[in-house]
JSON list of C-alpha atoms in Angstrom, two decimals:
[
{"chain": "A", "resi": 1, "resn": "SER", "atom": "CA", "xyz": [-4.00, -14.50, 5.53]},
{"chain": "A", "resi": 2, "resn": "GLN", "atom": "CA", "xyz": [-4.87, -11.64, 3.20]},
{"chain": "A", "resi": 3, "resn": "GLN", "atom": "CA", "xyz": [-8.42, -10.38, 3.41]},
{"chain": "A", "resi": 4, "resn": "GLY", "atom": "CA", "xyz": [-8.39, -9.44, -0.24]},
{"chain": "A", "resi": 5, "resn": "GLU", "atom": "CA", "xyz": [-7.89, -12.01, -2.91]},
{"chain": "A", "resi": 6, "resn": "GLU", "atom": "CA", "xyz": [-7.49, -11.16, -6.54]},
{"chain": "A", "resi": 7, "resn": "ASP", "atom": "CA", "xyz": [-7.92, -13.01, -9.74]},
{"chain": "A", "resi": 8, "resn": "PRO", "atom": "CA", "xyz": [-6.46, -13.69, -12.06]},
{"chain": "A", "resi": 9, "resn": "GLN", "atom": "CA", "xyz": [-3.00, -13.89, -10.51]},
{"chain": "A", "resi": 10, "resn": "ALA", "atom": "CA", "xyz": [-1.53, -13.15, -13.92]},
{"chain": "A", "resi": 11, "resn": "LEU", "atom": "CA", "xyz": [-3.00, -11.67, -17.07]},
{"chain": "A", "resi": 12, "resn": "SER", "atom": "CA", "xyz": [-1.38, -11.21, -20.46]},
{"chain": "A", "resi": 13, "resn": "ILE", "atom": "CA", "xyz": [-3.08, -9.17, -23.19]},
{"chain": "A", "resi": 14, "resn": "GLN", "atom": "CA", "xyz": [-2.28, -7.31, -26.37]},
{"chain": "A", "resi": 15, "resn": "GLU", "atom": "CA", "xyz": [-1.92, -3.55, -26.48]},
{"chain": "A", "resi": 16, "resn": "GLY", "atom": "CA", "xyz": [-5.29, -1.93, -27.12]},
{"chain": "A", "resi": 17, "resn": "GLU", "atom": "CA", "xyz": [-7.29, -4.65, -25.38]},
{"chain": "A", "resi": 18, "resn": "ASN", "atom": "CA", "xyz": [-9.12, -4.16, -22.11]},
{"chain": "A", "resi": 19, "resn": "ALA", "atom": "CA", "xyz": [-7.87, -5.73, -18.88]},
{"chain": "A", "resi": 20, "resn": "THR", "atom": "CA", "xyz": [-10.19, -6.73, -16.06]},
{"chain": "A", "resi": 21, "resn": "MET", "atom": "CA", "xyz": [-9.01, -7.69, -12.59]},
{"chain": "A", "resi": 22, "resn": "ASN", "atom": "CA", "xyz": [-11.22, -8.86, -9.76]},
{"chain": "A", "resi": 23, "resn": "CYS", "atom": "CA", "xyz": [-10.88, -8.58, -6.01]},
{"chain": "A", "resi": 24, "resn": "SER", "atom": "CA", "xyz": [-12.78, -10.11, -3.12]},
{"chain": "A", "resi": 25, "resn": "TYR", "atom": "CA", "xyz": [-12.72, -9.13, 0.52]},
{"chain": "A", "resi": 26, "resn": "LYS", "atom": "CA", "xyz": [-14.14, -10.62, 3.69]},
{"chain": "A", "resi": 27, "resn": "THR", "atom": "CA", "xyz": [-15.30, -7.96, 6.12]},
{"chain": "A", "resi": 28, "resn": "SER", "atom": "CA", "xyz": [-17.34, -4.77, 5.87]},
{"chain": "A", "resi": 29, "resn": "ILE", "atom": "CA", "xyz": [-15.41, -1.87, 4.44]},
{"chain": "A", "resi": 30, "resn": "ASN", "atom": "CA", "xyz": [-15.28, 1.91, 4.48]},
{"chain": "A", "resi": 31, "resn": "ASN", "atom": "CA", "xyz": [-13.66, 2.00, 1.06]},
{"chain": "A", "resi": 32, "resn": "LEU", "atom": "CA", "xyz": [-11.70, -0.08, -1.40]},
{"chain": "A", "resi": 33, "resn": "GLN", "atom": "CA", "xyz": [-8.64, 1.14, -3.23]},
{"chain": "A", "resi": 34, "resn": "TRP", "atom": "CA", "xyz": [-6.55, -0.03, -6.14]},
{"chain": "A", "resi": 35, "resn": "TYR", "atom": "CA", "xyz": [-2.79, 0.39, -6.36]},
{"chain": "A", "resi": 36, "resn": "ARG", "atom": "CA", "xyz": [-0.24, -0.20, -9.05]},
{"chain": "A", "resi": 37, "resn": "GLN", "atom": "CA", "xyz": [3.32, -1.43, -8.54]},
{"chain": "A", "resi": 38, "resn": "ASN", "atom": "CA", "xyz": [5.96, -1.33, -11.21]},
{"chain": "A", "resi": 39, "resn": "SER", "atom": "CA", "xyz": [8.74, -3.84, -10.89]},
{"chain": "A", "resi": 40, "resn": "GLY", "atom": "CA", "xyz": [11.12, -2.92, -8.08]},
{"chain": "A", "resi": 41, "resn": "ARG", "atom": "CA", "xyz": [9.13, 0.13, -7.04]},
{"chain": "A", "resi": 42, "resn": "GLY", "atom": "CA", "xyz": [6.70, 1.16, -4.35]},
{"chain": "A", "resi": 43, "resn": "LEU", "atom": "CA", "xyz": [2.93, 1.11, -4.73]},
{"chain": "A", "resi": 44, "resn": "VAL", "atom": "CA", "xyz": [1.10, 4.02, -6.28]},
{"chain": "A", "resi": 45, "resn": "HIS", "atom": "CA", "xyz": [-2.52, 4.81, -5.54]},
{"chain": "A", "resi": 46, "resn": "LEU", "atom": "CA", "xyz": [-4.82, 4.64, -8.57]},
{"chain": "A", "resi": 47, "resn": "ILE", "atom": "CA", "xyz": [-8.41, 5.02, -7.46]},
{"chain": "A", "resi": 48, "resn": "LEU", "atom": "CA", "xyz": [-10.63, 4.79, -4.39]},
{"chain": "A", "resi": 49, "resn": "ILE", "atom": "CA", "xyz": [-14.27, 3.76, -4.25]},
{"chain": "A", "resi": 50, "resn": "ARG", "atom": "CA", "xyz": [-16.36, 4.25, -1.12]},
{"chain": "A", "resi": 51, "resn": "SER", "atom": "CA", "xyz": [-18.70, 1.66, 0.28]},
{"chain": "A", "resi": 52, "resn": "ASN", "atom": "CA", "xyz": [-21.76, 3.67, -0.80]},
{"chain": "A", "resi": 53, "resn": "GLU", "atom": "CA", "xyz": [-20.57, 3.94, -4.40]},
{"chain": "A", "resi": 54, "resn": "ARG", "atom": "CA", "xyz": [-21.08, 1.32, -7.08]},
{"chain": "A", "resi": 55, "resn": "GLU", "atom": "CA", "xyz": [-18.91, 2.59, -9.91]},
{"chain": "A", "resi": 56, "resn": "LYS", "atom": "CA", "xyz": [-16.17, 5.11, -10.40]},
{"chain": "A", "resi": 57, "resn": "HIS", "atom": "CA", "xyz": [-14.13, 6.28, -13.36]},
{"chain": "A", "resi": 58, "resn": "SER", "atom": "CA", "xyz": [-10.73, 7.90, -13.67]},
{"chain": "A", "resi": 59, "resn": "GLY", "atom": "CA", "xyz": [-9.30, 8.27, -17.16]},
{"chain": "A", "resi": 60, "resn": "ARG", "atom": "CA", "xyz": [-8.97, 4.75, -18.60]},
{"chain": "A", "resi": 61, "resn": "LEU", "atom": "CA", "xyz": [-9.78, 3.17, -15.25]},
{"chain": "A", "resi": 62, "resn": "ARG", "atom": "CA", "xyz": [-13.20, 1.95, -14.21]},
{"chain": "A", "resi": 63, "resn": "VAL", "atom": "CA", "xyz": [-13.81, 0.45, -10.78]},
{"chain": "A", "resi": 64, "resn": "THR", "atom": "CA", "xyz": [-16.95, -1.26, -9.62]},
{"chain": "A", "resi": 65, "resn": "LEU", "atom": "CA", "xyz": [-17.91, -2.31, -6.11]},
{"chain": "A", "resi": 66, "resn": "ASP", "atom": "CA", "xyz": [-20.52, -4.86, -5.07]},
{"chain": "A", "resi": 67, "resn": "THR", "atom": "CA", "xyz": [-20.77, -4.81, -1.29]},
{"chain": "A", "resi": 68, "resn": "SER", "atom": "CA", "xyz": [-23.37, -7.60, -1.28]},
{"chain": "A", "resi": 69, "resn": "LYS", "atom": "CA", "xyz": [-20.81, -9.92, -2.88]},
{"chain": "A", "resi": 70, "resn": "LYS", "atom": "CA", "xyz": [-17.85, -8.28, -1.19]},
{"chain": "A", "resi": 71, "resn": "SER", "atom": "CA", "xyz": [-16.12, -7.86, -4.51]},
{"chain": "A", "resi": 72, "resn": "SER", "atom": "CA", "xyz": [-14.63, -5.21, -6.75]},
{"chain": "A", "resi": 73, "resn": "SER", "atom": "CA", "xyz": [-13.28, -5.09, -10.26]},
{"chain": "A", "resi": 74, "resn": "LEU", "atom": "CA", "xyz": [-10.77, -2.87, -12.00]},
{"chain": "A", "resi": 75, "resn": "LEU", "atom": "CA", "xyz": [-11.07, -2.37, -15.74]},
{"chain": "A", "resi": 76, "resn": "ILE", "atom": "CA", "xyz": [-8.28, -0.77, -17.72]},
{"chain": "A", "resi": 77, "resn": "THR", "atom": "CA", "xyz": [-9.45, 0.18, -21.18]},
{"chain": "A", "resi": 78, "resn": "ALA", "atom": "CA", "xyz": [-7.30, 0.46, -24.30]},
{"chain": "A", "resi": 79, "resn": "SER", "atom": "CA", "xyz": [-4.27, -0.92, -22.48]},
{"chain": "A", "resi": 80, "resn": "ARG", "atom": "CA", "xyz": [-0.75, 0.19, -23.28]},
{"chain": "A", "resi": 81, "resn": "ALA", "atom": "CA", "xyz": [2.60, -1.50, -22.83]},
{"chain": "A", "resi": 82, "resn": "ALA", "atom": "CA", "xyz": [3.29, 1.03, -20.07]},
{"chain": "A", "resi": 83, "resn": "ASP", "atom": "CA", "xyz": [0.38, -0.44, -18.08]},
{"chain": "A", "resi": 84, "resn": "THR", "atom": "CA", "xyz": [2.48, -3.55, -17.46]},
{"chain": "A", "resi": 85, "resn": "ALA", "atom": "CA", "xyz": [2.68, -3.80, -13.66]},
{"chain": "A", "resi": 86, "resn": "SER", "atom": "CA", "xyz": [1.20, -5.55, -10.66]},
{"chain": "A", "resi": 87, "resn": "TYR", "atom": "CA", "xyz": [-2.17, -4.31, -9.47]},
{"chain": "A", "resi": 88, "resn": "PHE", "atom": "CA", "xyz": [-3.39, -4.66, -5.90]},
{"chain": "A", "resi": 89, "resn": "CYS", "atom": "CA", "xyz": [-6.70, -4.04, -4.27]},
{"chain": "A", "resi": 90, "resn": "ALA", "atom": "CA", "xyz": [-6.70, -2.79, -0.68]},
{"chain": "A", "resi": 91, "resn": "SER", "atom": "CA", "xyz": [-9.65, -2.60, 1.64]},
{"chain": "A", "resi": 92, "resn": "ARG", "atom": "CA", "xyz": [-10.10, -0.26, 4.55]},
{"chain": "A", "resi": 93, "resn": "GLY", "atom": "CA", "xyz": [-12.33, -1.63, 7.25]},
{"chain": "A", "resi": 94, "resn": "SER", "atom": "CA", "xyz": [-15.21, 0.31, 8.73]},
{"chain": "A", "resi": 95, "resn": "SER", "atom": "CA", "xyz": [-13.38, 1.08, 11.97]},
{"chain": "A", "resi": 96, "resn": "ALA", "atom": "CA", "xyz": [-9.76, 0.92, 10.90]},
{"chain": "A", "resi": 97, "resn": "ARG", "atom": "CA", "xyz": [-7.27, 3.22, 9.22]},
{"chain": "A", "resi": 98, "resn": "GLN", "atom": "CA", "xyz": [-4.96, 0.54, 7.92]},
{"chain": "A", "resi": 99, "resn": "LEU", "atom": "CA", "xyz": [-5.34, -1.12, 4.56]},
{"chain": "A", "resi": 100, "resn": "THR", "atom": "CA", "xyz": [-5.52, -4.86, 3.94]},
{"chain": "A", "resi": 101, "resn": "PHE", "atom": "CA", "xyz": [-4.03, -5.83, 0.61]},
{"chain": "A", "resi": 102, "resn": "GLY", "atom": "CA", "xyz": [-4.80, -8.61, -1.79]},
{"chain": "A", "resi": 103, "resn": "SER", "atom": "CA", "xyz": [-2.13, -10.77, -3.34]},
{"chain": "A", "resi": 104, "resn": "GLY", "atom": "CA", "xyz": [-2.20, -8.85, -6.62]},
{"chain": "A", "resi": 105, "resn": "THR", "atom": "CA", "xyz": [-2.59, -9.40, -10.34]},
{"chain": "A", "resi": 106, "resn": "GLN", "atom": "CA", "xyz": [0.45, -9.28, -12.58]},
{"chain": "A", "resi": 107, "resn": "LEU", "atom": "CA", "xyz": [-0.60, -7.60, -15.82]},
{"chain": "A", "resi": 108, "resn": "THR", "atom": "CA", "xyz": [1.53, -7.88, -18.93]},
{"chain": "A", "resi": 109, "resn": "VAL", "atom": "CA", "xyz": [0.56, -5.81, -21.96]},
{"chain": "A", "resi": 110, "resn": "LEU", "atom": "CA", "xyz": [2.29, -6.98, -25.11]},
{"chain": "A", "resi": 111, "resn": "PRO", "atom": "CA", "xyz": [3.13, -4.38, -27.75]},
{"chain": "B", "resi": 1, "resn": "ASP", "atom": "CA", "xyz": [7.26, 18.17, -2.90]},
{"chain": "B", "resi": 2, "resn": "ALA", "atom": "CA", "xyz": [6.23, 15.99, 0.00]},
{"chain": "B", "resi": 3, "resn": "GLU", "atom": "CA", "xyz": [7.58, 12.48, -0.06]},
{"chain": "B", "resi": 4, "resn": "ILE", "atom": "CA", "xyz": [8.22, 9.32, 1.91]},
{"chain": "B", "resi": 5, "resn": "THR", "atom": "CA", "xyz": [11.70, 7.87, 1.88]},
{"chain": "B", "resi": 6, "resn": "GLN", "atom": "CA", "xyz": [13.12, 4.60, 3.12]},
{"chain": "B", "resi": 7, "resn": "SER", "atom": "CA", "xyz": [16.68, 3.73, 3.90]},
{"chain": "B", "resi": 8, "resn": "PRO", "atom": "CA", "xyz": [18.65, 1.74, 3.17]},
{"chain": "B", "resi": 9, "resn": "ARG", "atom": "CA", "xyz": [17.29, 0.52, -0.19]},
{"chain": "B", "resi": 10, "resn": "HIS", "atom": "CA", "xyz": [19.19, -2.74, 0.14]},
{"chain": "B", "resi": 11, "resn": "LYS", "atom": "CA", "xyz": [20.56, -4.46, 3.22]},
{"chain": "B", "resi": 12, "resn": "ILE", "atom": "CA", "xyz": [22.28, -7.76, 3.84]},
{"chain": "B", "resi": 13, "resn": "THR", "atom": "CA", "xyz": [22.61, -8.85, 7.44]},
{"chain": "B", "resi": 14, "resn": "GLU", "atom": "CA", "xyz": [23.47, -11.95, 9.39]},
{"chain": "B", "resi": 15, "resn": "THR", "atom": "CA", "xyz": [21.10, -14.10, 11.39]},
{"chain": "B", "resi": 16, "resn": "GLY", "atom": "CA", "xyz": [20.76, -12.87, 14.94]},
{"chain": "B", "resi": 17, "resn": "ARG", "atom": "CA", "xyz": [21.77, -9.27, 14.31]},
{"chain": "B", "resi": 18, "resn": "GLN", "atom": "CA", "xyz": [19.55, -6.34, 15.16]},
{"chain": "B", "resi": 19, "resn": "VAL", "atom": "CA", "xyz": [18.54, -4.32, 12.11]},
{"chain": "B", "resi": 20, "resn": "THR", "atom": "CA", "xyz": [16.70, -1.02, 11.85]},
{"chain": "B", "resi": 21, "resn": "LEU", "atom": "CA", "xyz": [14.99, 0.18, 8.71]},
{"chain": "B", "resi": 22, "resn": "ALA", "atom": "CA", "xyz": [14.26, 3.88, 8.47]},
{"chain": "B", "resi": 23, "resn": "CYS", "atom": "CA", "xyz": [11.13, 5.56, 7.16]},
{"chain": "B", "resi": 24, "resn": "HIS", "atom": "CA", "xyz": [10.73, 9.33, 6.90]},
{"chain": "B", "resi": 25, "resn": "GLN", "atom": "CA", "xyz": [7.75, 11.20, 5.50]},
{"chain": "B", "resi": 26, "resn": "THR", "atom": "CA", "xyz": [7.25, 14.89, 4.86]},
{"chain": "B", "resi": 27, "resn": "TRP", "atom": "CA", "xyz": [3.50, 14.69, 4.24]},
{"chain": "B", "resi": 28, "resn": "ASN", "atom": "CA", "xyz": [2.79, 15.48, 7.90]},
{"chain": "B", "resi": 29, "resn": "HIS", "atom": "CA", "xyz": [0.56, 12.40, 7.98]},
{"chain": "B", "resi": 30, "resn": "ASN", "atom": "CA", "xyz": [-0.53, 10.99, 11.31]},
{"chain": "B", "resi": 31, "resn": "ASN", "atom": "CA", "xyz": [-0.86, 7.42, 10.05]},
{"chain": "B", "resi": 32, "resn": "MET", "atom": "CA", "xyz": [2.22, 5.38, 9.22]},
{"chain": "B", "resi": 33, "resn": "PHE", "atom": "CA", "xyz": [2.50, 1.71, 8.33]},
{"chain": "B", "resi": 34, "resn": "TRP", "atom": "CA", "xyz": [5.07, -0.99, 7.73]},
{"chain": "B", "resi": 35, "resn": "TYR", "atom": "CA", "xyz": [4.34, -3.84, 5.33]},
{"chain": "B", "resi": 36, "resn": "ARG", "atom": "CA", "xyz": [6.38, -6.73, 4.06]},
{"chain": "B", "resi": 37, "resn": "GLN", "atom": "CA", "xyz": [5.96, -8.12, 0.58]},
{"chain": "B", "resi": 38, "resn": "ASP", "atom": "CA", "xyz": [6.67, -11.72, -0.25]},
{"chain": "B", "resi": 39, "resn": "LEU", "atom": "CA", "xyz": [5.92, -13.62, -3.41]},
{"chain": "B", "resi": 40, "resn": "GLY", "atom": "CA", "xyz": [2.45, -15.13, -3.22]},
{"chain": "B", "resi": 41, "resn": "HIS", "atom": "CA", "xyz": [1.44, -13.14, -0.13]},
{"chain": "B", "resi": 42, "resn": "GLY", "atom": "CA", "xyz": [0.95, -9.65, -1.40]},
{"chain": "B", "resi": 43, "resn": "LEU", "atom": "CA", "xyz": [1.58, -7.07, 1.31]},
{"chain": "B", "resi": 44, "resn": "ARG", "atom": "CA", "xyz": [1.17, -8.00, 4.95]},
{"chain": "B", "resi": 45, "resn": "LEU", "atom": "CA", "xyz": [0.91, -5.45, 7.72]},
{"chain": "B", "resi": 46, "resn": "ILE", "atom": "CA", "xyz": [3.66, -5.58, 10.36]},
{"chain": "B", "resi": 47, "resn": "HIS", "atom": "CA", "xyz": [3.06, -2.55, 12.59]},
{"chain": "B", "resi": 48, "resn": "TYR", "atom": "CA", "xyz": [1.25, 0.73, 12.33]},
{"chain": "B", "resi": 49, "resn": "SER", "atom": "CA", "xyz": [0.94, 4.03, 14.13]},
{"chain": "B", "resi": 50, "resn": "TYR", "atom": "CA", "xyz": [-1.85, 6.57, 14.27]},
{"chain": "B", "resi": 51, "resn": "GLY", "atom": "CA", "xyz": [0.28, 9.31, 15.80]},
{"chain": "B", "resi": 52, "resn": "VAL", "atom": "CA", "xyz": [3.19, 10.19, 18.06]},
{"chain": "B", "resi": 53, "resn": "GLN", "atom": "CA", "xyz": [3.70, 7.64, 20.84]},
{"chain": "B", "resi": 54, "resn": "ASP", "atom": "CA", "xyz": [1.05, 5.36, 19.31]},
{"chain": "B", "resi": 55, "resn": "THR", "atom": "CA", "xyz": [2.04, 1.95, 17.93]},
{"chain": "B", "resi": 56, "resn": "ASN", "atom": "CA", "xyz": [-0.01, -1.14, 17.09]},
{"chain": "B", "resi": 57, "resn": "LYS", "atom": "CA", "xyz": [0.70, -4.68, 16.01]},
{"chain": "B", "resi": 58, "resn": "GLY", "atom": "CA", "xyz": [-0.33, -5.88, 12.60]},
{"chain": "B", "resi": 59, "resn": "GLU", "atom": "CA", "xyz": [-0.84, -9.30, 11.11]},
{"chain": "B", "resi": 60, "resn": "VAL", "atom": "CA", "xyz": [2.83, -10.38, 11.18]},
{"chain": "B", "resi": 61, "resn": "SER", "atom": "CA", "xyz": [4.40, -8.44, 14.05]},
{"chain": "B", "resi": 62, "resn": "ASP", "atom": "CA", "xyz": [6.42, -11.20, 15.76]},
{"chain": "B", "resi": 63, "resn": "GLY", "atom": "CA", "xyz": [10.12, -10.35, 15.74]},
{"chain": "B", "resi": 64, "resn": "TYR", "atom": "CA", "xyz": [9.55, -6.69, 14.82]},
{"chain": "B", "resi": 65, "resn": "SER", "atom": "CA", "xyz": [9.13, -3.49, 16.78]},
{"chain": "B", "resi": 66, "resn": "VAL", "atom": "CA", "xyz": [8.48, 0.18, 15.99]},
{"chain": "B", "resi": 67, "resn": "SER", "atom": "CA", "xyz": [8.58, 3.44, 17.85]},
{"chain": "B", "resi": 68, "resn": "ARG", "atom": "CA", "xyz": [7.01, 6.80, 17.00]},
{"chain": "B", "resi": 69, "resn": "SER", "atom": "CA", "xyz": [8.74, 9.74, 18.67]},
{"chain": "B", "resi": 70, "resn": "ASN", "atom": "CA", "xyz": [7.75, 12.33, 16.07]},
{"chain": "B", "resi": 71, "resn": "THR", "atom": "CA", "xyz": [5.32, 12.71, 13.20]},
{"chain": "B", "resi": 72, "resn": "GLU", "atom": "CA", "xyz": [7.86, 12.20, 10.42]},
{"chain": "B", "resi": 73, "resn": "ASP", "atom": "CA", "xyz": [9.58, 8.93, 11.36]},
{"chain": "B", "resi": 74, "resn": "LEU", "atom": "CA", "xyz": [8.60, 5.33, 12.03]},
{"chain": "B", "resi": 75, "resn": "PRO", "atom": "CA", "xyz": [11.71, 3.13, 12.22]},
{"chain": "B", "resi": 76, "resn": "LEU", "atom": "CA", "xyz": [11.22, -0.63, 12.04]},
{"chain": "B", "resi": 77, "resn": "THR", "atom": "CA", "xyz": [13.53, -2.79, 14.14]},
{"chain": "B", "resi": 78, "resn": "LEU", "atom": "CA", "xyz": [14.17, -6.48, 13.70]},
{"chain": "B", "resi": 79, "resn": "GLU", "atom": "CA", "xyz": [15.29, -7.52, 17.15]},
{"chain": "B", "resi": 80, "resn": "SER", "atom": "CA", "xyz": [17.18, -10.65, 16.06]},
{"chain": "B", "resi": 81, "resn": "ALA", "atom": "CA", "xyz": [17.10, -11.12, 12.31]},
{"chain": "B", "resi": 82, "resn": "ALA", "atom": "CA", "xyz": [15.96, -14.51, 11.00]},
{"chain": "B", "resi": 83, "resn": "SER", "atom": "CA", "xyz": [16.10, -15.94, 7.48]},
{"chain": "B", "resi": 84, "resn": "SER", "atom": "CA", "xyz": [12.30, -15.89, 7.42]},
{"chain": "B", "resi": 85, "resn": "GLN", "atom": "CA", "xyz": [12.49, -12.11, 7.58]},
{"chain": "B", "resi": 86, "resn": "THR", "atom": "CA", "xyz": [14.19, -11.91, 4.20]},
{"chain": "B", "resi": 87, "resn": "SER", "atom": "CA", "xyz": [11.69, -9.79, 2.30]},
{"chain": "B", "resi": 88, "resn": "VAL", "atom": "CA", "xyz": [10.95, -6.45, 0.74]},
{"chain": "B", "resi": 89, "resn": "TYR", "atom": "CA", "xyz": [9.72, -3.94, 3.30]},
{"chain": "B", "resi": 90, "resn": "PHE", "atom": "CA", "xyz": [7.49, -0.99, 2.48]},
{"chain": "B", "resi": 91, "resn": "CYS", "atom": "CA", "xyz": [6.65, 1.98, 4.60]},
{"chain": "B", "resi": 92, "resn": "ALA", "atom": "CA", "xyz": [3.49, 3.97, 3.91]},
{"chain": "B", "resi": 93, "resn": "SER", "atom": "CA", "xyz": [1.66, 6.96, 5.34]},
{"chain": "B", "resi": 94, "resn": "SER", "atom": "CA", "xyz": [-1.83, 8.39, 5.08]},
{"chain": "B", "resi": 95, "resn": "GLU", "atom": "CA", "xyz": [-3.97, 11.17, 6.42]},
{"chain": "B", "resi": 96, "resn": "SER", "atom": "CA", "xyz": [-6.33, 10.66, 9.31]},
{"chain": "B", "resi": 97, "resn": "ASN", "atom": "CA", "xyz": [-9.14, 12.28, 7.37]},
{"chain": "B", "resi": 98, "resn": "THR", "atom": "CA", "xyz": [-11.83, 9.68, 6.70]},
{"chain": "B", "resi": 99, "resn": "TYR", "atom": "CA", "xyz": [-12.25, 10.89, 3.13]},
{"chain": "B", "resi": 100, "resn": "ARG", "atom": "CA", "xyz": [-8.55, 11.03, 2.23]},
{"chain": "B", "resi": 101, "resn": "THR", "atom": "CA", "xyz": [-7.35, 7.57, 3.10]},
{"chain": "B", "resi": 102, "resn": "GLU", "atom": "CA", "xyz": [-5.11, 6.76, 0.17]},
{"chain": "B", "resi": 103, "resn": "ALA", "atom": "CA", "xyz": [-1.66, 5.64, 1.25]},
{"chain": "B", "resi": 104, "resn": "PHE", "atom": "CA", "xyz": [1.65, 6.93, -0.05]},
{"chain": "B", "resi": 105, "resn": "PHE", "atom": "CA", "xyz": [4.42, 4.37, -0.24]},
{"chain": "B", "resi": 106, "resn": "GLY", "atom": "CA", "xyz": [8.17, 4.51, -0.03]},
{"chain": "B", "resi": 107, "resn": "GLN", "atom": "CA", "xyz": [10.34, 2.77, -2.61]},
{"chain": "B", "resi": 108, "resn": "GLY", "atom": "CA", "xyz": [10.98, -0.21, -0.40]},
{"chain": "B", "resi": 109, "resn": "THR", "atom": "CA", "xyz": [13.93, -1.82, 1.38]},
{"chain": "B", "resi": 110, "resn": "ARG", "atom": "CA", "xyz": [15.11, -5.20, 0.19]},
{"chain": "B", "resi": 111, "resn": "LEU", "atom": "CA", "xyz": [16.43, -7.07, 3.23]},
{"chain": "B", "resi": 112, "resn": "THR", "atom": "CA", "xyz": [18.37, -10.29, 2.97]},
{"chain": "B", "resi": 113, "resn": "VAL", "atom": "CA", "xyz": [19.18, -12.26, 6.12]},
{"chain": "B", "resi": 114, "resn": "VAL", "atom": "CA", "xyz": [22.00, -14.76, 5.64]}
]
């Protein structure tokens, strides 16, 4: 089973609104990453947050990490139709190099 | 520009046949991974390699094998294809550096076993 679980599984919002996706994981981590996948394409790395960080920003993206709750959230501000995609969290364990992915959130931004 | 490429992009094969999916990266990354993506399961790790001659089993390795004879390539072989292996397969690579662990993904191979 996937270590990371995300909610919601699907999210539909209007252009200009903010989108928040949540991720939970089960074991201790070195870092947590978020990826985006457009339909029929490979995954693209968005942002990485290390286990000793609590918040990170990159453009319209804001990621938070709560290691005590083993959870993370991705906020996309002022969403655009082009943000429509699936978003996955991926955790890297403390002693591993591979990533464990969540099941993803399908985001639809309506124009 | 460095990249990671998978081939073929689409493949239809018959049950019981041996199939090999290719993955080639020009990032010079030591770490390479194979994942499968199925609806409702996200991405699940099949096999991974930390360097030449190194291979390791992932979460769903039964029926699959890999070999790593050079840095650039990690082919994935389905020994005897089964309908349950119908899926989209993604190859990825990453640096060994602890602080640069983001993965770069190929475009995927859609495999159908009939």
